[in-house]
Short mmCIF file of C-alpha atoms in Angstrom, two decimals:
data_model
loop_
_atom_site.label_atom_id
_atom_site.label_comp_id
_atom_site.label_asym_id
_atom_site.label_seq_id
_atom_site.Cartn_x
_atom_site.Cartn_y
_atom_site.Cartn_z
CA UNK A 1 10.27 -18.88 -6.18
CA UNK A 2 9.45 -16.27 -2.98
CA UNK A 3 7.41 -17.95 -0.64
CA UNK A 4 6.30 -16.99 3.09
CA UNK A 5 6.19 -20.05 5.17
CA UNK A 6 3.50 -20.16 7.70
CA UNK A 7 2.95 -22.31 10.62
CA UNK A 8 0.93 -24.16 12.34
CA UNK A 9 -1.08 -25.53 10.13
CA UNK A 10 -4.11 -25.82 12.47
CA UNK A 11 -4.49 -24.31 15.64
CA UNK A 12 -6.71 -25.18 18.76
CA UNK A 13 -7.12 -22.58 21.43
CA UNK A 14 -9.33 -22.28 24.53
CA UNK A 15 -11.71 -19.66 24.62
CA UNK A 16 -9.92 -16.31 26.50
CA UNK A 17 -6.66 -17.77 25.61
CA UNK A 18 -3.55 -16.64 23.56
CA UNK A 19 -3.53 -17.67 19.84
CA UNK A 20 -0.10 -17.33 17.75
CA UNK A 21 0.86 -18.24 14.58
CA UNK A 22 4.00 -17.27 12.55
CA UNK A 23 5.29 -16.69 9.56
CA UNK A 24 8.80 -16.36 7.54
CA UNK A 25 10.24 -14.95 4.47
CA UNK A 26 13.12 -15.16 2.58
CA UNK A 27 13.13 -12.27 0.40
CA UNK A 28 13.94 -9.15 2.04
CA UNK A 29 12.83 -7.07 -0.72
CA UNK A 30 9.03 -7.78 0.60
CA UNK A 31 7.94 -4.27 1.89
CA UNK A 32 4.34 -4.84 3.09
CA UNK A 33 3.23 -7.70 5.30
CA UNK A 34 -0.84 -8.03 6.11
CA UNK A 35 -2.53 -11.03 7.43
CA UNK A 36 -6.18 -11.92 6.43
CA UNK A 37 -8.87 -13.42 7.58
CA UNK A 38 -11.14 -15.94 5.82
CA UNK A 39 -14.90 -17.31 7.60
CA UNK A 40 -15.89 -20.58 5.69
CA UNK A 41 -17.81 -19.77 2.27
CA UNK A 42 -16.45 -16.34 2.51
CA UNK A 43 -13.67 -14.27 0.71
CA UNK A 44 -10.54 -13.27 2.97
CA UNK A 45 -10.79 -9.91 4.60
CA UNK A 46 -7.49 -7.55 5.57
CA UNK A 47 -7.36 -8.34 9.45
CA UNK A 48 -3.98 -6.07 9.74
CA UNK A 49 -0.92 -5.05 8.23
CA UNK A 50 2.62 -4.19 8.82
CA UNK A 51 5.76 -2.42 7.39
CA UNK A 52 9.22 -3.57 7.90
CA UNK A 53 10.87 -0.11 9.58
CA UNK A 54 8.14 -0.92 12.72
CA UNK A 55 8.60 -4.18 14.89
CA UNK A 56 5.14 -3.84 16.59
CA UNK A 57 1.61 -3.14 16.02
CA UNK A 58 -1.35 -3.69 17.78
CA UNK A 59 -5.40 -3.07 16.92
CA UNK A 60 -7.40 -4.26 19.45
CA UNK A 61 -6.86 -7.97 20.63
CA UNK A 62 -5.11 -8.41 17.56
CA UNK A 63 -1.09 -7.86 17.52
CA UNK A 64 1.80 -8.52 14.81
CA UNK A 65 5.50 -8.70 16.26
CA UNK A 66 7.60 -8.17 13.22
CA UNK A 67 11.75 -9.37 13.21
CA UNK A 68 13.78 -7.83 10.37
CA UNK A 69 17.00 -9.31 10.85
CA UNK A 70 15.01 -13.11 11.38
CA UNK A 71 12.91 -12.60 8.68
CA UNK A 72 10.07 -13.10 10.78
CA UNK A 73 6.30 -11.38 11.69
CA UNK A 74 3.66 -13.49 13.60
CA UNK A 75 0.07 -12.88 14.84
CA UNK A 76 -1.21 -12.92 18.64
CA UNK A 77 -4.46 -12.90 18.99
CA UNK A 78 -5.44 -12.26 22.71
CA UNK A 79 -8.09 -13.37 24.60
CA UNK A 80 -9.24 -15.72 21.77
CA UNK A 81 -12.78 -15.83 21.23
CA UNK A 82 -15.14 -18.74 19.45
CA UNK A 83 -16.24 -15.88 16.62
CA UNK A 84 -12.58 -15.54 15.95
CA UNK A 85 -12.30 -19.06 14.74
CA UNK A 86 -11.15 -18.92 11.28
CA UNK A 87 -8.52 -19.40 8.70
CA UNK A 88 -5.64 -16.77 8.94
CA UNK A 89 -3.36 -16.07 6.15
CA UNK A 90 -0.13 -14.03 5.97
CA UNK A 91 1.31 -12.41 2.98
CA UNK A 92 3.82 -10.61 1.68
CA UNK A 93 3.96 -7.97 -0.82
CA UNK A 94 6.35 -8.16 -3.89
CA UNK A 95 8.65 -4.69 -2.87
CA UNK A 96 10.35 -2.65 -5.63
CA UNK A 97 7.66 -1.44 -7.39
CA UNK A 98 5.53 -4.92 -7.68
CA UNK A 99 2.29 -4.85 -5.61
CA UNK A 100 1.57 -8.46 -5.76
CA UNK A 101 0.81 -10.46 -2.45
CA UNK A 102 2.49 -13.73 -2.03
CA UNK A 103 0.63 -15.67 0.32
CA UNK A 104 1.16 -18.11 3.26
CA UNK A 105 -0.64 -21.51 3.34
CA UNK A 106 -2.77 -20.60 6.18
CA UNK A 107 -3.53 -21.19 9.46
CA UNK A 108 -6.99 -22.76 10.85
CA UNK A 109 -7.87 -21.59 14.23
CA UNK A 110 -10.84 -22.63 16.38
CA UNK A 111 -11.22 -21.26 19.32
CA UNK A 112 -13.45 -23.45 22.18
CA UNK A 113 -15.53 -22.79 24.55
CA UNK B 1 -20.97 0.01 -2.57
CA UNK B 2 -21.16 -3.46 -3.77
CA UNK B 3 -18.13 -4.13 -3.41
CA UNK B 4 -16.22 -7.12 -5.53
CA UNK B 5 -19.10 -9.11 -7.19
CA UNK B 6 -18.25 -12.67 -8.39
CA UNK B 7 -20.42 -15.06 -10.76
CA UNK B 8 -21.64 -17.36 -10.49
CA UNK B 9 -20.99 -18.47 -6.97
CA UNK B 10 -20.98 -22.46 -8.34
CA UNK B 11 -20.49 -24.42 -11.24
CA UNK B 12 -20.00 -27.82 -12.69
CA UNK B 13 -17.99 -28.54 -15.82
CA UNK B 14 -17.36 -31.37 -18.26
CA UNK B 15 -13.80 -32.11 -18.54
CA UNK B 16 -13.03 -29.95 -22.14
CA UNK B 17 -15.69 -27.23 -21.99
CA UNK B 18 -15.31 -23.67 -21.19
CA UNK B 19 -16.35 -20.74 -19.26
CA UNK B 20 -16.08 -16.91 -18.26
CA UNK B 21 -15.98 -16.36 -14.52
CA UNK B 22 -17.04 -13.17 -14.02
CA UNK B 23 -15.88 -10.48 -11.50
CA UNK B 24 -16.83 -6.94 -11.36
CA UNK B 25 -15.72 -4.11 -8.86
CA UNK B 26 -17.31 -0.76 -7.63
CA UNK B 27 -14.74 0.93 -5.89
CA UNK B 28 -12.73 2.36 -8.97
CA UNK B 29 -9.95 0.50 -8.51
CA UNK B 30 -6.88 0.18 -10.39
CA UNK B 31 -5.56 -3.11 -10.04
CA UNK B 32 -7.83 -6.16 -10.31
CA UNK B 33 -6.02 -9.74 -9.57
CA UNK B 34 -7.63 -13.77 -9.87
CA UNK B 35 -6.02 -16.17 -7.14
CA UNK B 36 -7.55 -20.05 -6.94
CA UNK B 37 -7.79 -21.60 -3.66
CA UNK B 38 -7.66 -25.26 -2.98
CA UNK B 39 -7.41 -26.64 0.33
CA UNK B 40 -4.26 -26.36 2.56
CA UNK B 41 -2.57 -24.69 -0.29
CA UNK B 42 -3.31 -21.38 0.26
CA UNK B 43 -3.78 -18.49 -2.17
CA UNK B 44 -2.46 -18.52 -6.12
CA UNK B 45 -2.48 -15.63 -8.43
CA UNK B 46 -3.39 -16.40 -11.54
CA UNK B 47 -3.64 -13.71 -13.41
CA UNK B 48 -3.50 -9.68 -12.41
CA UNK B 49 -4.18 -6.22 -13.86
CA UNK B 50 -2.99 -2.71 -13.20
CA UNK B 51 -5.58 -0.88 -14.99
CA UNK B 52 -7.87 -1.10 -18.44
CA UNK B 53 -5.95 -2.63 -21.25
CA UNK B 54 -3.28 -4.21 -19.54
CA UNK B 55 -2.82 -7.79 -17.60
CA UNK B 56 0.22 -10.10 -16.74
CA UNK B 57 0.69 -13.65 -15.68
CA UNK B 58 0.82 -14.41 -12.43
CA UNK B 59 2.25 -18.11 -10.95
CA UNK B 60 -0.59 -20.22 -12.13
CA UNK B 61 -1.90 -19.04 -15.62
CA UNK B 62 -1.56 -21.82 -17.83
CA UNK B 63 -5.56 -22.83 -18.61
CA UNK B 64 -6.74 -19.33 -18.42
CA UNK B 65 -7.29 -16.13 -19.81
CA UNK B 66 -8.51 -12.60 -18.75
CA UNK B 67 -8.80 -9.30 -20.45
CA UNK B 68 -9.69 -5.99 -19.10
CA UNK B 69 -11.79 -3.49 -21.01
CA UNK B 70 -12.92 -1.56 -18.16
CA UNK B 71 -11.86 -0.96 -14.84
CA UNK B 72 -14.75 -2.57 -13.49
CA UNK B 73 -14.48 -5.77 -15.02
CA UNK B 74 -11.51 -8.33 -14.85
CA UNK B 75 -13.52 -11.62 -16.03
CA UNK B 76 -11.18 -14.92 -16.51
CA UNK B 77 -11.85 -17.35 -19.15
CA UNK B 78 -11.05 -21.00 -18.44
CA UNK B 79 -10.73 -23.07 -22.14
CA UNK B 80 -10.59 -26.57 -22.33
CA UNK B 81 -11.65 -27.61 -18.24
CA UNK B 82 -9.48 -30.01 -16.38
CA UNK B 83 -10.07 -31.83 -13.52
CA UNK B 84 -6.74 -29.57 -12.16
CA UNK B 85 -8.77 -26.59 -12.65
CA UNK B 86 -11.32 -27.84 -9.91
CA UNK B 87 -10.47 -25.19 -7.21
CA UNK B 88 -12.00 -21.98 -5.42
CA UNK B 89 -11.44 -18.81 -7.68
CA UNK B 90 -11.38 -15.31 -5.83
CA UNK B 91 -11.00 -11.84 -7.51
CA UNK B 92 -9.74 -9.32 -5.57
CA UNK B 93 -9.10 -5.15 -6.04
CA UNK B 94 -7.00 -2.97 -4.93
CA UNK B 95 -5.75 0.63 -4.97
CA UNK B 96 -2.47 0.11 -3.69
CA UNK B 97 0.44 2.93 -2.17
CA UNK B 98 3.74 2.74 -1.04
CA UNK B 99 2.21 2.18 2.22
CA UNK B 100 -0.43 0.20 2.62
CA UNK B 101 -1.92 -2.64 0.02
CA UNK B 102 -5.94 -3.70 1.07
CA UNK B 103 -7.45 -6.07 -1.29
CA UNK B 104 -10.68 -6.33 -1.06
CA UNK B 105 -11.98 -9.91 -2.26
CA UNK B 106 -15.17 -11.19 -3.91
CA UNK B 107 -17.32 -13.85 -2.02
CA UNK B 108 -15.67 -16.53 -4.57
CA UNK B 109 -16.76 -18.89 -7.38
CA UNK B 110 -16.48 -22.64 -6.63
CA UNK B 111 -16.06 -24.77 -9.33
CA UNK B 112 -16.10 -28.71 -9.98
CA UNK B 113 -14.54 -30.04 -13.51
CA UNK B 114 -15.50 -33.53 -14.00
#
């Protein structure tokens, strides 16, 4: 069974601080890896993505580091902000011709003031 | 655009009765896909589709059903209601590449078997 493991679980962060949360894989056939964001009662948005051939990338406060060889990509979130509390998810995406998104378990972050 | 649409947004079921879930998309997408949500478990595919006339399982199918006539419409059938079935059901599109892979989700349907 794939699976991308993600942790923590929950995630408390002062307001203007630096939120993290990570996120391994075991099949190294996985060629797309986005993260998404869900607000209660709503469906989860694309936050940002990543491919395996870059190690970095960065839109606005919002970063993903990504390590090949660990099998590893997390999400920094800098200066955190209360309207960025949320659940964050990280996925995967199938490789070799499958486009289906195997997802972490999620992460809930609230940010305080 | 109205993006994904999802009905209804709630429902309550008796434990053995049925119902369509329905989910309809604007964006003339190809692939259409049904995930449940329950809490701390993250997402589940159900059931997926790469275009009109053709679906596949995904890791949690038993209980349900879809077709797909059109490529707006990807509606899952649920026969026979369990209490298991009790969950958060998204539908998402998508018109994926080689290099990038947005779905765009519905607002969900919540539903409570009992």
């Amino acid at each position: 069974q794939q699976q991308v493991k993600q942790s923590p679980q929950s995630l408390i962060v002062q307001k203007g601080g630096i939120s993290i949360i990570n996120c391994a894989y075991e099949n190294t056939a996985f060629d797309y890896f986005p993260w998404y964001q869900q607000f209660p009662g709503k469906g989860p948005a694309l936050l940002i993505a990543i491919r395996p051939d870059v190690s970095e990338k960065k839109e606005g406060r919002f970063t993903i580091s990504f390590n090949k060889s660990a099998k590893q990509f997390s999400l920094h979130i800098m200066d955190s902000q209360p309207g960025d509390s949320a659940t964050y998810f990280c996925a995967a995406r199938g490789g070799a011709g499958s486009y289906q998104l195997t997802f972490g378990k999620g992460t809930k972050l609230s940010v305080i003031p | 655009n109205a993006g994904v649409t999802q009905t209804p947004k709630f429902r309550i079921l008796k434990i053995g009765q049925s119902m369509t879930l329905q989910c309809t998309q604007d964006m003339n997408h190809n692939y259409m896909y049904w995930y449940r949500q329950d809490p701390g478990m993250g997402l589940k595919l159900i059931y997926y589709s790469v275009g009109a006339g053709i679906t596949d399982k995904g890791e949690v199918p038993n209980g349900y059903n879809v077709s797909r006539s059109t490529t707006e419409d990807f509606p899952l059938r649920l026969e026979l209601a369990a209490p298991s079935q009790t969950s958060v059901y998204f539908c998402a599109s998508s018109f994926p590449t080689a290099y990038q892979e947005t779905q765009y989700f519905g607002p969900g349907t919540r539903l409570l078997v009992l």
